[in-house]
Each structure stands twice: as C-alpha cells, then as structure tokens.
Short mmCIF file of C-alpha atoms and ligand atoms in Angstrom, two decimals:
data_model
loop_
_atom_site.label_atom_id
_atom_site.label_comp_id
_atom_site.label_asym_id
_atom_site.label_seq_id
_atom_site.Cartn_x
_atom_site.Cartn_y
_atom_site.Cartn_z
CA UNK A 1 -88.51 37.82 7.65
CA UNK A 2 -86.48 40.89 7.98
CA UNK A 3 -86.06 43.33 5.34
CA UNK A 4 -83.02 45.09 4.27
CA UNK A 5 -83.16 48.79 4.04
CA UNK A 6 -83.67 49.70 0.53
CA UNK A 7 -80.17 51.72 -0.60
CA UNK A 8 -78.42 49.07 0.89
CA UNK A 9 -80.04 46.43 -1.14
CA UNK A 10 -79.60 48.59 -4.19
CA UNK A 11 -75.84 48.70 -3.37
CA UNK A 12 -75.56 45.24 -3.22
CA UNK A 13 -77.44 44.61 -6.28
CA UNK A 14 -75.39 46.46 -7.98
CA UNK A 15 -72.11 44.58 -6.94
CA UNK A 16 -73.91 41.57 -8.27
CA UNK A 17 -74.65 43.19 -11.33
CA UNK A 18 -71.11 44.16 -11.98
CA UNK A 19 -69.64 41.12 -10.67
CA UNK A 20 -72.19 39.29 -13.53
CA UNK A 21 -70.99 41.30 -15.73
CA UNK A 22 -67.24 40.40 -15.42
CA UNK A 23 -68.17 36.64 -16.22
CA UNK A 24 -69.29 35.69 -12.26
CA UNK A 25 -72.33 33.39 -11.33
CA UNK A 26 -73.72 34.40 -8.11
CA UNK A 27 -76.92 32.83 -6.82
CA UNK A 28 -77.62 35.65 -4.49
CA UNK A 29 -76.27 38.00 -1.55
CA UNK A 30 -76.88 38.58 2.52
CA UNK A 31 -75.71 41.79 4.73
CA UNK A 32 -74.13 41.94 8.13
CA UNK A 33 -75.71 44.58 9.87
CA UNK A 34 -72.96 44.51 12.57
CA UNK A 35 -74.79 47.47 14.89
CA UNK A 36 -77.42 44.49 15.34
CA UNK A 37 -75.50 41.38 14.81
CA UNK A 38 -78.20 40.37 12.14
CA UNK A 39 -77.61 38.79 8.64
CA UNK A 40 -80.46 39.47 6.03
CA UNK A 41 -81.13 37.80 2.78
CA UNK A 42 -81.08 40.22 -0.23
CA UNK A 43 -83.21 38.62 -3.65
CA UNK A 44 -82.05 40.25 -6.44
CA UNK A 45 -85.24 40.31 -8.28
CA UNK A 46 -85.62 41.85 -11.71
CA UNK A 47 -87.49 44.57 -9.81
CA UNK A 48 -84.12 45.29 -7.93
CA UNK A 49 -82.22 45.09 -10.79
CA UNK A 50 -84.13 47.43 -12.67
CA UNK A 51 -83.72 49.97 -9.50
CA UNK A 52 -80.19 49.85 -10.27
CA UNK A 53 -80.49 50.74 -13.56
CA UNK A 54 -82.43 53.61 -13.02
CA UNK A 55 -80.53 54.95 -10.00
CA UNK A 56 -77.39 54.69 -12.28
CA UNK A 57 -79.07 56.64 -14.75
CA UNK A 58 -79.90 59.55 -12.52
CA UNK A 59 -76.72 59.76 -11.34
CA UNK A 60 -75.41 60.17 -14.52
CA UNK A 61 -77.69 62.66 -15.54
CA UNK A 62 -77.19 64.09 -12.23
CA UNK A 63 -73.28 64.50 -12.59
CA UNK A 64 -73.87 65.45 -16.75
CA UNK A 65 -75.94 69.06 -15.15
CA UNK A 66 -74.19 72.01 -13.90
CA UNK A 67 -73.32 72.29 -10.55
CA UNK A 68 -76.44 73.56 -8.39
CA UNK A 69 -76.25 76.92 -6.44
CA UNK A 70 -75.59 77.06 -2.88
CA UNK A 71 -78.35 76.63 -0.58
CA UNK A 72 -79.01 80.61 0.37
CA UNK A 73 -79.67 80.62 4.15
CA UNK A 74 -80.31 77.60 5.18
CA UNK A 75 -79.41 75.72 8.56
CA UNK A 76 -77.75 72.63 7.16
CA UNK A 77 -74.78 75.09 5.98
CA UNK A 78 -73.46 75.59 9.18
CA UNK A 79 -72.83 71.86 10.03
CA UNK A 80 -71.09 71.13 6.63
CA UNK A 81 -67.73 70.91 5.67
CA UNK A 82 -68.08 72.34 2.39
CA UNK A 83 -68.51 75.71 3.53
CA UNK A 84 -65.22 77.04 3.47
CA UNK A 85 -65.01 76.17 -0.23
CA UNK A 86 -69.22 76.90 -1.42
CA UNK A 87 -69.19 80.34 0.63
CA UNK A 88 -73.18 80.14 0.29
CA UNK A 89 -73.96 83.35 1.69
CA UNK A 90 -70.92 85.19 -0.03
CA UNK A 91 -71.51 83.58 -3.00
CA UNK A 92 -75.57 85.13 -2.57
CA UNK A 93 -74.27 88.80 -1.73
CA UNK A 94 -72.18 88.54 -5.24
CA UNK A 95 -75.43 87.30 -6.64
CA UNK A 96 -77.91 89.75 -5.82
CA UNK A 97 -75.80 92.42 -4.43
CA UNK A 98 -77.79 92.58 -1.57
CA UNK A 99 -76.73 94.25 1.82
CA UNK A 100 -75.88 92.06 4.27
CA UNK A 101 -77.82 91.21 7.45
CA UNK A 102 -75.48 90.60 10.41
CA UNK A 103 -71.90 89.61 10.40
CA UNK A 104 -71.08 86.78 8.63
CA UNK A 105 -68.50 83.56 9.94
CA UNK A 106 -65.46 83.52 8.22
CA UNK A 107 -65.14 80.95 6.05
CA UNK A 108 -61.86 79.22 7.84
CA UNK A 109 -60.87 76.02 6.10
CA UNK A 110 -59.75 72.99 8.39
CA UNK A 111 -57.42 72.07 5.26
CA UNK A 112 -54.92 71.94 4.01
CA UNK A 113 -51.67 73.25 6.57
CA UNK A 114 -50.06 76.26 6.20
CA UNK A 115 -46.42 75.14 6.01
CA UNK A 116 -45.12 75.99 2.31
CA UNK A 117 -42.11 74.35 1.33
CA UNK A 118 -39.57 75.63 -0.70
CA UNK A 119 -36.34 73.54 -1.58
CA UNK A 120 -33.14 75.90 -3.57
CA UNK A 121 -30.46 73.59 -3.20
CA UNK A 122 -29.78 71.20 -6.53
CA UNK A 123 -28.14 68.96 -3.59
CA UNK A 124 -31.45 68.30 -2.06
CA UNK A 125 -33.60 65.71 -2.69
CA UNK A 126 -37.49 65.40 -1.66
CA UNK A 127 -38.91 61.64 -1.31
CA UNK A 128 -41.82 60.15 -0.02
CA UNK A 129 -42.39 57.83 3.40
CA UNK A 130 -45.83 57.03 3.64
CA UNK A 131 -47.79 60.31 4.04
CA UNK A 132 -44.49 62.47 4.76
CA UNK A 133 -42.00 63.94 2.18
CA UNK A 134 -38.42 63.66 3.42
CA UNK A 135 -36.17 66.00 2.41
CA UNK A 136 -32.21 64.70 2.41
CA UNK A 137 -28.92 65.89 1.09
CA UNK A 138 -26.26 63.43 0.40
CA UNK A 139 -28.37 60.31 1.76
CA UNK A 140 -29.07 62.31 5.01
CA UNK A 141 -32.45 63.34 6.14
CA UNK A 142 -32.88 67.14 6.91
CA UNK A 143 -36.38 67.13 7.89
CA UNK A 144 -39.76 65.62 7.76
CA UNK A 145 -42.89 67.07 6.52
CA UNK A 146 -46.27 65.29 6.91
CA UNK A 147 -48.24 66.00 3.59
CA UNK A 148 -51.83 67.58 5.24
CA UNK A 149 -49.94 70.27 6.97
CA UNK A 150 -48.23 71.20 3.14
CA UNK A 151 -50.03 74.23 1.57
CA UNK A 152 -47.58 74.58 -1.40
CA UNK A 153 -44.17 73.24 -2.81
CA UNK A 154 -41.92 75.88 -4.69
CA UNK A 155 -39.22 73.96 -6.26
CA UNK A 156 -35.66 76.18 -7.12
CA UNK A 157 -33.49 74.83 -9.69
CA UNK A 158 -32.45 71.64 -10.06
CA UNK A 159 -34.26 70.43 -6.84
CA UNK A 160 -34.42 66.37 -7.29
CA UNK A 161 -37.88 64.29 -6.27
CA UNK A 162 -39.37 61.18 -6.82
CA UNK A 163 -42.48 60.48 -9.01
CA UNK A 164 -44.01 58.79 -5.65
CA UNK A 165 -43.70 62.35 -4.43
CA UNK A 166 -46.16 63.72 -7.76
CA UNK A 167 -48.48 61.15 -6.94
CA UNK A 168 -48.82 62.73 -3.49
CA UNK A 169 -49.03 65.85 -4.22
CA UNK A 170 -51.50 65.30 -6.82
CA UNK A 171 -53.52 63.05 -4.56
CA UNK A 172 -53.95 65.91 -2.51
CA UNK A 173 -54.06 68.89 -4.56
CA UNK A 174 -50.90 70.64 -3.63
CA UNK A 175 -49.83 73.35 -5.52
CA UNK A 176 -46.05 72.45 -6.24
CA UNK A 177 -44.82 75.22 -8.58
CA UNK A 178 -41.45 75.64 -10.70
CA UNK A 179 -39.00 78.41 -10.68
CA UNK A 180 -36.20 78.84 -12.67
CA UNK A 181 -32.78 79.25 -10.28
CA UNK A 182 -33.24 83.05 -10.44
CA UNK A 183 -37.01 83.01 -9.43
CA UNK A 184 -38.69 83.15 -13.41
CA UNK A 185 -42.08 80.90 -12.80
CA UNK A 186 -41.93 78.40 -15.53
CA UNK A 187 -45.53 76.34 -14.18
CA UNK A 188 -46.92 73.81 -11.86
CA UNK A 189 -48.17 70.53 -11.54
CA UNK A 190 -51.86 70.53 -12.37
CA UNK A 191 -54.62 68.54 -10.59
CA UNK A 192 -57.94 67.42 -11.58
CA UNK A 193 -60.37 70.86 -10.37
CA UNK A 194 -63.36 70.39 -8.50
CA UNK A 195 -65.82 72.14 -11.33
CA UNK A 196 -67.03 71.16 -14.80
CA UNK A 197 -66.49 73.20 -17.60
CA UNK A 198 -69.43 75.78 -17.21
CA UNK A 199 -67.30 78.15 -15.51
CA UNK A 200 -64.28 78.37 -18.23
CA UNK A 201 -66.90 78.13 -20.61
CA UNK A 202 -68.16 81.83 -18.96
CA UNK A 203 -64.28 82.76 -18.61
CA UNK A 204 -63.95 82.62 -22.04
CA UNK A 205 -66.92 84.24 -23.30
CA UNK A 206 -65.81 87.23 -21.12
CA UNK A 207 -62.19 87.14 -22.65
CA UNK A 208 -63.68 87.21 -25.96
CA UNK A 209 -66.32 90.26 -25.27
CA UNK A 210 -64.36 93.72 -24.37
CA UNK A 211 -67.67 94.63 -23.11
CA UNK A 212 -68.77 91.91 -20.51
CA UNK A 213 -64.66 91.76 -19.42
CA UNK A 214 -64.74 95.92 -18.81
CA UNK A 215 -66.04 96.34 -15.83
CA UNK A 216 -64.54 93.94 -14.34
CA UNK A 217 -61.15 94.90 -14.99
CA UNK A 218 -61.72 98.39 -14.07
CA UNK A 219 -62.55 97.42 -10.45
CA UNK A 220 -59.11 95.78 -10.67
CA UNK A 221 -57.56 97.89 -11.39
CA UNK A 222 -59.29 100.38 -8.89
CA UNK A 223 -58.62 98.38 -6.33
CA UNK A 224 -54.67 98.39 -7.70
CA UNK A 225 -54.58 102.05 -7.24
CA UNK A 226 -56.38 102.42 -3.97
CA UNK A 227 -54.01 99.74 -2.38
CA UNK A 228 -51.01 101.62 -3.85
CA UNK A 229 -52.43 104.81 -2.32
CA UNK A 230 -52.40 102.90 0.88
CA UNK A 231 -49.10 101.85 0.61
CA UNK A 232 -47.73 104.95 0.34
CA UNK A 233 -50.20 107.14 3.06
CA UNK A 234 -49.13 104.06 5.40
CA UNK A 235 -45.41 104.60 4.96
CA UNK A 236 -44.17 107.36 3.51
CA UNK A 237 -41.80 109.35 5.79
CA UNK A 238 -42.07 112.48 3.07
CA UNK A 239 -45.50 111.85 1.51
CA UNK A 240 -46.54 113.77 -1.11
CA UNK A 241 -49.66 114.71 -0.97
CA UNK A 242 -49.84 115.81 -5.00
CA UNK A 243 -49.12 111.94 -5.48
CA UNK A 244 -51.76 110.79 -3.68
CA UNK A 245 -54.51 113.10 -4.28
CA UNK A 246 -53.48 112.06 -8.10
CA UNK A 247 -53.86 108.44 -7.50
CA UNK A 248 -57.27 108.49 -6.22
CA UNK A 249 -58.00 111.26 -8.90
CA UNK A 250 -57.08 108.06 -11.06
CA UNK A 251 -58.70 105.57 -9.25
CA UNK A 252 -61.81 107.30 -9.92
CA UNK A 253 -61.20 107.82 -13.74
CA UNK A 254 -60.57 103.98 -13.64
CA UNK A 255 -63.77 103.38 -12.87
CA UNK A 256 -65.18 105.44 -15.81
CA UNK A 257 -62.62 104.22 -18.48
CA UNK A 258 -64.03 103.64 -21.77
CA UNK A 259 -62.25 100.39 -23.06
CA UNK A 260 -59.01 98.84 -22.37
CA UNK A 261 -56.34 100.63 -23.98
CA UNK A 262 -57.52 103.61 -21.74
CA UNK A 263 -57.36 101.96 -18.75
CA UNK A 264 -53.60 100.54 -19.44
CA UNK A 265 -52.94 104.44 -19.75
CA UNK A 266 -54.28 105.55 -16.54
CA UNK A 267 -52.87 102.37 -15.03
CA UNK A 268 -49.31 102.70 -16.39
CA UNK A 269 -49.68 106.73 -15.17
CA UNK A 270 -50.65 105.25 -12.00
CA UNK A 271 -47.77 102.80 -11.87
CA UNK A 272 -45.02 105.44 -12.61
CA UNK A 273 -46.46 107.57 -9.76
CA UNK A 274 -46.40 104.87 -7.66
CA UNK A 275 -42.91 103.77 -7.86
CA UNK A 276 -41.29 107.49 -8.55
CA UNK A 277 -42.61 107.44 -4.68
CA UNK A 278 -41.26 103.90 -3.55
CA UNK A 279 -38.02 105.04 -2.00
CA UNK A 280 -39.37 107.13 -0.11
CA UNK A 281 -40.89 104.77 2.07
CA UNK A 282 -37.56 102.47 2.47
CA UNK A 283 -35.70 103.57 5.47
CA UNK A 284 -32.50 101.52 4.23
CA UNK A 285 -30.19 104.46 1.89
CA UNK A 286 -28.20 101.66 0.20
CA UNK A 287 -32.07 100.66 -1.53
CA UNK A 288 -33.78 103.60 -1.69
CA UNK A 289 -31.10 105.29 -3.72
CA UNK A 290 -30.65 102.05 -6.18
CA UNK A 291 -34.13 101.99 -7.01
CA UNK A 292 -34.72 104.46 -9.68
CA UNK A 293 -38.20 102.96 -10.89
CA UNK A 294 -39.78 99.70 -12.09
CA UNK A 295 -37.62 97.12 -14.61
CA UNK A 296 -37.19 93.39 -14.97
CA UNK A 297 -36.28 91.09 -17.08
CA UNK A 298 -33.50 91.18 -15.34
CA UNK A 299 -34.23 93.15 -12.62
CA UNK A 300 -31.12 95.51 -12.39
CA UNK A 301 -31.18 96.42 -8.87
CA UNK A 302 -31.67 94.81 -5.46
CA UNK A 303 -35.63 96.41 -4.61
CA UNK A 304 -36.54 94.92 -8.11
CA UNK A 305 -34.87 91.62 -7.64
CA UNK A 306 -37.70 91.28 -4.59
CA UNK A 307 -40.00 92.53 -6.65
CA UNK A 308 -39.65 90.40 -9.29
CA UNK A 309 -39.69 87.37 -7.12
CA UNK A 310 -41.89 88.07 -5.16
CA UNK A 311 -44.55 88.95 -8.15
CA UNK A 312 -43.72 86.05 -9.79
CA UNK A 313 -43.95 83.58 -6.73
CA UNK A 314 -47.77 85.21 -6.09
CA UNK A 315 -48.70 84.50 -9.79
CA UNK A 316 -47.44 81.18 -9.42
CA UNK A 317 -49.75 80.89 -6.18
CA UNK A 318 -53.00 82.63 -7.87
CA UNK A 319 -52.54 80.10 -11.10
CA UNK A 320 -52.87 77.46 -8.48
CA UNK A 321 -55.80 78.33 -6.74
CA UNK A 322 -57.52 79.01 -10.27
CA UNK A 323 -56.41 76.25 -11.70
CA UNK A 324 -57.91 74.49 -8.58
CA UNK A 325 -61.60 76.43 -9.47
CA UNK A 326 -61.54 75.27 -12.68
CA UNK A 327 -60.57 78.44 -14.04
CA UNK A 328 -58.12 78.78 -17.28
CA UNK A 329 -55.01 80.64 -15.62
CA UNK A 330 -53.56 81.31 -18.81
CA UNK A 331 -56.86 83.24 -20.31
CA UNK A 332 -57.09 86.63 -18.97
CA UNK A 333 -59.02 90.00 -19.21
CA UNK A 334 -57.13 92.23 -18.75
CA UNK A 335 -53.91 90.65 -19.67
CA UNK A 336 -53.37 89.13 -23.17
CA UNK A 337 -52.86 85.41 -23.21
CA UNK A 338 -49.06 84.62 -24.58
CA UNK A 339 -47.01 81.53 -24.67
CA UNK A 340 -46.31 80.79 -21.37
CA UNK A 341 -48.23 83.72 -19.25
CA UNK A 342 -50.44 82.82 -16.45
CA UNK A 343 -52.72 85.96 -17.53
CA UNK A 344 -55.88 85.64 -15.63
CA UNK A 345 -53.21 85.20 -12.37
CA UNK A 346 -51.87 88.17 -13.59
CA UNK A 347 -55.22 90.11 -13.46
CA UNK A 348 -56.17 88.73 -9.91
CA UNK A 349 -52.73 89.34 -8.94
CA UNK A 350 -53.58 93.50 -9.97
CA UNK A 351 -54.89 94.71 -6.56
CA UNK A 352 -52.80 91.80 -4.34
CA UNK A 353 -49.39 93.53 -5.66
CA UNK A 354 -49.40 96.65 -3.25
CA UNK A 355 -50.65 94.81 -0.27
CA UNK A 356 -48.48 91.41 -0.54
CA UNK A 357 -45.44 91.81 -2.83
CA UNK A 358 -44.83 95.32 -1.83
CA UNK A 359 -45.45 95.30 1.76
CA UNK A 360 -43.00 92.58 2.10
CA UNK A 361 -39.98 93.95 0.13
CA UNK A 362 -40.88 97.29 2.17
CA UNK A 363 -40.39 95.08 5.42
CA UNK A 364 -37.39 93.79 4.84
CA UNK A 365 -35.88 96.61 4.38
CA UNK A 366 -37.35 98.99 7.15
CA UNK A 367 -36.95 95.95 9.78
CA UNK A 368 -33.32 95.84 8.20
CA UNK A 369 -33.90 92.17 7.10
CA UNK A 370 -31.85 92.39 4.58
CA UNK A 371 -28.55 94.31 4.08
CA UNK A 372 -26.33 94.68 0.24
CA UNK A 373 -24.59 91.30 1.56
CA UNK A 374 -28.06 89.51 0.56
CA UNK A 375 -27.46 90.10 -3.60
CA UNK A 376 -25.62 89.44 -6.01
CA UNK A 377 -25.17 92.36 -8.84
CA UNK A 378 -23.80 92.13 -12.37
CA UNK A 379 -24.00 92.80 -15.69
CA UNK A 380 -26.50 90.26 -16.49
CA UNK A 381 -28.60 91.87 -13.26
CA UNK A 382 -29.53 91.69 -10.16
CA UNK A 383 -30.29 88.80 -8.04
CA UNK A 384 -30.93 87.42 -3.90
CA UNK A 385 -27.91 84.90 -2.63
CA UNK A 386 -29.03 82.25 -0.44
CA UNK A 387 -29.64 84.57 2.61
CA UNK A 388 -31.50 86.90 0.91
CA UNK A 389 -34.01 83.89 0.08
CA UNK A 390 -34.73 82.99 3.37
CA UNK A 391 -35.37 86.54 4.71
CA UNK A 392 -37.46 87.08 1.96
CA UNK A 393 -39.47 83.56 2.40
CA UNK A 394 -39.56 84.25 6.15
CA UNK A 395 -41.09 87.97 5.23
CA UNK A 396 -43.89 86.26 2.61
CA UNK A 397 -44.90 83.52 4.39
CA UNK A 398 -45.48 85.60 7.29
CA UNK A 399 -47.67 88.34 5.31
CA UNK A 400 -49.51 85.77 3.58
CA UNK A 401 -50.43 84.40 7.35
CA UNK A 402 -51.19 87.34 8.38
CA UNK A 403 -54.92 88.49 8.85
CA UNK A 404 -56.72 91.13 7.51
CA UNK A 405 -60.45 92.50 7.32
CA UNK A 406 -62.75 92.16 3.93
CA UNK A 407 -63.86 95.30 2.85
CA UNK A 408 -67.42 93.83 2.06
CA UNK A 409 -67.99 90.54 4.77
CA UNK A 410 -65.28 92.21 7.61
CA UNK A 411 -64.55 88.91 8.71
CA UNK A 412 -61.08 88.48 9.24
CA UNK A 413 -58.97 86.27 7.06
CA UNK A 414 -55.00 85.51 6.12
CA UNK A 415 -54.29 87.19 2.44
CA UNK A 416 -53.62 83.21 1.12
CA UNK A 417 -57.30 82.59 2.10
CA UNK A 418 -58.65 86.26 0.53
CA UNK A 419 -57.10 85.05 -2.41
CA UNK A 420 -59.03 82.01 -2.85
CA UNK A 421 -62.14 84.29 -1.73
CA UNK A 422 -61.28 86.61 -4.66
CA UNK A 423 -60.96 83.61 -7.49
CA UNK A 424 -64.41 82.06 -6.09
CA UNK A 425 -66.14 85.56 -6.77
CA UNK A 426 -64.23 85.53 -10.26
CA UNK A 427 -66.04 82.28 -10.90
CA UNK A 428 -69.09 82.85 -9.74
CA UNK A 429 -68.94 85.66 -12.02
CA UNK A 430 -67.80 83.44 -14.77
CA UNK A 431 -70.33 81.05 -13.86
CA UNK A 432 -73.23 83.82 -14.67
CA UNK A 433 -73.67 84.36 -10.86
CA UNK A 434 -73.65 88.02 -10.55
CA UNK A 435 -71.82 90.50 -12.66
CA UNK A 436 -70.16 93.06 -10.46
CA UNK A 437 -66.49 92.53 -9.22
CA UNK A 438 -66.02 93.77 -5.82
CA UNK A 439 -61.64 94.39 -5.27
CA UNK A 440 -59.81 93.32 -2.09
CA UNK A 441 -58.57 96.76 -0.47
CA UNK A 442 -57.41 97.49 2.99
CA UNK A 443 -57.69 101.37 4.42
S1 SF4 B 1 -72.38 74.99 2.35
FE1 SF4 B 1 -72.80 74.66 0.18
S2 SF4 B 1 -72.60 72.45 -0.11
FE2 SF4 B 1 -72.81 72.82 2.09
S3 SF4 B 1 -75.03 72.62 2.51
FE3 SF4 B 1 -74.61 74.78 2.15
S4 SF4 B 1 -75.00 75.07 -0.04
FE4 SF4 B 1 -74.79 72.84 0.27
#
C-alpha cells in the first residue's frame, strides 16, 4: 500500500484535528498527489495525532525565540530572496568588524517599485480597482497606478481616499505618510514590522544609557560634518578654505566628544559654518541673497521653504523604513523624544541631510529649476506654490534614484536603498550585533 510522505500526512492531520475541534466528525482523509495521479489513504492514528501536537509545539517555541543570525557565508544565500532584506555578509562585517574579502553583491531588492506618489490637490481623490489605486478629480480618472510598482504615498492636505485604499497599502507595507498643506509631517500609516521586540528592547536600553548611545551618535554626527564638507568642496564657486579646514577640524573633535551636550556644541558650530557658506554655492542671486542662515517654523525665505520640506519629507521616509525594522521612530539618541517627533528618524536623518535634502535644493537652483514665481512669501512665511512642488518632487525623486558608492561594501546603491542599509546596521546594533556605527559619506 502506498505511503504518504510524512509532512504531508502531518498537514492533513492537522486539518482533521481542527476541523474536530470545531464540532466535525470525520472518519478519515486521502491525498491527490496530482504529479502522479495517485490517491493515498492517510490513518490518523493517535501516533499521528500526537506528531501534530508536538510539531505545533515547536513551532511555537520556535516563533516565541529571537530571530536567528544570518547564515555567515554560506551558499544557500545567494539563491534566496531574503537577501536584500538579511544582508548576511553586511550584517557579519558590522558584527565582527572584520575586513572584507572580495567585493560584495549589492543587495538590490526585486520589491517594491520605485514610483512614489504624491497627491496636493484637496480635489483629488485616490480609490482602489483591484490591485491599482486610481486617482480622479471630479469623477474623472487621471491616472492609474498598479500597487507593486508604489514605493511610498505622501498625502498633501485634504487629499480624499477610501479605506479599501488603507487596506492596500497596509497589505503591502507602503509607507503612505501625512503632511500638513504647507509640508509639516504630522505621521504615517503603520504596518505590522517584520521583527519581534528584541531589537526595540536594545533601542531603548541605548536611549536610556548616555554611555552605550555615545558613540554612536558621534559617528553621526561625523558623518554630518564630513558630508557638509563635501557639499561645500563640491560646489562652492568661492570656497573658503578656513571653513572647511574648520569643519573637518570639527569632525574630528566629534569623534572625541565627551557626552552629548558637547557634541550639540560642536554640531550647532558646525551647522552655522555650514550654512554662513550655503549661498555661496547657489548660482541663482534672487536665493543666494535671501538666505541669510538656517530658520523654520515658518521658514521665512524661499532656500528654507525647500529645506524645510524637503527635511521633513526624508524624516517622514526614515520613520517608515524604521518603523518597518521594528525600530521605535519616535525614541532617539541623539534627539530627545517629544510629542509628536520622529527622533530616532531625526538621528538617521543627521548625515543624509547634506547629501539628499541639500543637494537637491542646491539643484534646483543651479539648473534654474525653480525661479521667485515658484513661492509664495508673507508675513506668516515662506512657502512653494504648486510649481514649485513639482520641480522640487521631480529634483528628490530623482536624487533618491540616483546611485552612489558605500564607503565600507562599494557596491553601488540608490540613497532610498542606503537608507534602509543604514537602519538595518542601527538594528543590528540594537539587536546586540556589533557596537560600532559606521556613517554613510560620499568623497
Ligand atoms: S540570506 Fe539570510 S535568510 Fe536567506 S539563507 Fe542567508 S541567512 Fe538565511
């Protein structure tokens, strides 16, 4: 008599179990092995039964431990799809710090698209057909946008959707973030995350001990100032060389500050340096002579109206792809949590300012972008009209698509994907796998 192969018996055992256990008699079960054409008899004997009991209970147990570390060079991790995501050899250079042997692959993810969606118009309203969202305005569709090529969904406003249109998102995992008409972040939708609580467990034992969060935040912020000193050696049309031979001359005191409130000094110093040399690298008078330094809240002229935005859209961005780790946005090290502040964003957003926010506001002004006819200005501040918007979402979803080299793998990657690379070593970290932060700079 044939035999069926054991897991499948267990599996059907176990729908007879469950099936009993809803108030059904069944006398026993067959499977159609349809490779073979065959039907076998399965007996659920006590035997069986008590398989399934036992398998259930290692599972359980299984899913109760914490996650298991990446296999460390082994062959089965270049045929699986979880690569992109476990970064098994990154994850064992963060580990053990050791040199690396060879170059490694870039950890390219199939999924999801790149296509980020943002909707400003209170008149528009986003629905869902199936596994699209359809956007229309006054009944009329305006365009189609199949959900696995979504990345993100920044909603403007008083944008209108459908809870069909949560569901979908949540289903699959899309960020879909909230801004306030003039660009304040005020959240996103969360989704379940893909790991337990051991690694905010570690996030906030680090947040609570100035000692274990230090050097962390000092490569940060070293990274920060190193980017900033990019910026400015990169495009600077009267560089100063007294402002960058500072900055590194901070960088490196970074690096040996004692506690916190020291390194907020030498980063603020840092900071005003940094921006008392911003217009010299925009080519565009009309901006270079209204910026006079950092301020928000409002922003009060038209270089920190795309500052501001674009700052705040990135936080938005990095809370999503912590959130998606498992990782507490709001709980930060460097940055104190508040009511409402995504602070841990905040402190992974440190060394992505220069290279992301900055470079894209300098864009659009030195590829003339944008002109005065983009913003509004009053009293109450500064803000981008409706054309302003799209050169400046044109601008950062072209920089965040844009590849560039890892200072430690030099594999080449877009900046949305070194993001996620930099929040996976944060929780690895977290997780008590390794202990040293290594910044994302460019040279
Ligand atoms: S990539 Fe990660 S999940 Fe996949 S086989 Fe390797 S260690 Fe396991």
């Amino acid at each position: 008599m044939l035999q069926p192969r054991e897991a499948d018996a267990v599996q059907l055992c176990a729908y007879v179990m469950l099936a009993e256990k809803n108030g059904w008699r069944i006398s026993g079960g067959s499977i159609y092995y349809a490779e073979t054409k065959q039907i076998v008899e399965v007996d659920c004997s006590d035997t069986l039964r008590e398989t399934v009991r036992r398998t259930i209970q290692e599972v359980r147990s299984a899913i109760a431990r914490p996650m298991p570390e990446p296999l460390y060079g082994d062959v089965r991790c270049l045929y699986c799809s979880l690569y992109p995501v476990c970064l098994p050899e990154e994850s064992l250079f963060w580990k053990r710090q050791k040199k690396l042997s060879g170059t490694l692959r870039p950890p390219v993810c199939e999924e999801p698209g790149d296509e980020v969606l943002v909707i400003q118009s209170p008149d528009v309203y986003l629905a869902r057909r199936g596994e699209s969202l359809v956007a229309t305005r006054k009944g009329k569709p305006v365009s189609t946008h199949p959900i696995h090529r979504i990345r993100s969904i920044h909603l403007f406003g008083g944008a209108q959707f459908s809870t069909q249109v949560l569901q979908l998102c949540l289903e699959h995992h899309l960020n879909l973030s909230f801004f306030s008409p003039a660009g304040k972040y005020l959240g996103r939708l969360d989704t379940l995350s893909i790991s337990g609580l051991d690694s905010r467990h570690g996030q906030y034992r680090y947040a609570e001990n100035p000692s274990l969060a230090l050097p962390i935040i000092r490569s940060m912020i070293a990274g920060k100032i190193q980017n900033q000193r990019t910026i400015l050696l990169r495009n600077s049309r009267n560089r100063s060389d007294s402002v960058v031979d500072e900055l590194q001359c901070l960088r490196k005191k970074v690096l040996h500050a004692e506690n916190r409130e020291n390194l907020l000094g030498l980063e603020g110093r840092a900071a005003a340096l940094y921006f008392a040399s911003f217009p010299d690298v925009l080519k565009q008078q009309f901006f270079s002579e209204r910026f006079t330094g950092r301020n928000r809240r409002p922003p009060r002229d038209p270089v920190n109206a795309m500052l501001s935005l674009g700052y705040s859209v990135l936080s938005s961005e990095i809370s999503g792809v912590c959130a998606s780790l498992g990782l507490d946005p709001s709980c930060g090290l460097l940055h104190v949590p508040r009511f409402g502040r995504a602070a841990l964003a905040l402190d992974l957003m440190e060394e992505f300012r220069p290279l992301i926010v900055d470079s894209v506001v300098i864009s659009l002004i030195n590829r003339n972008e944008v002109s005065p006819n983009d913003f509004v200005e009053a009293s109450t501040g500064c803000g981008l009209l409706r054309s302003g918007h799209r050169a400046f979402w044109n601008a950062y979803v072209r920089r965040m698509n844009e590849e560039v080299s890892h200072p430690v793998f030099h594999y080449r990657l877009s900046y949305r994907r070194m993001l996620e690379i930099q929040a996976a070593q944060l929780w690895r970290i977290f997780r008590g796998d390794g202990n040293r932060y290594f910044p994302m700079t460019t040279r």
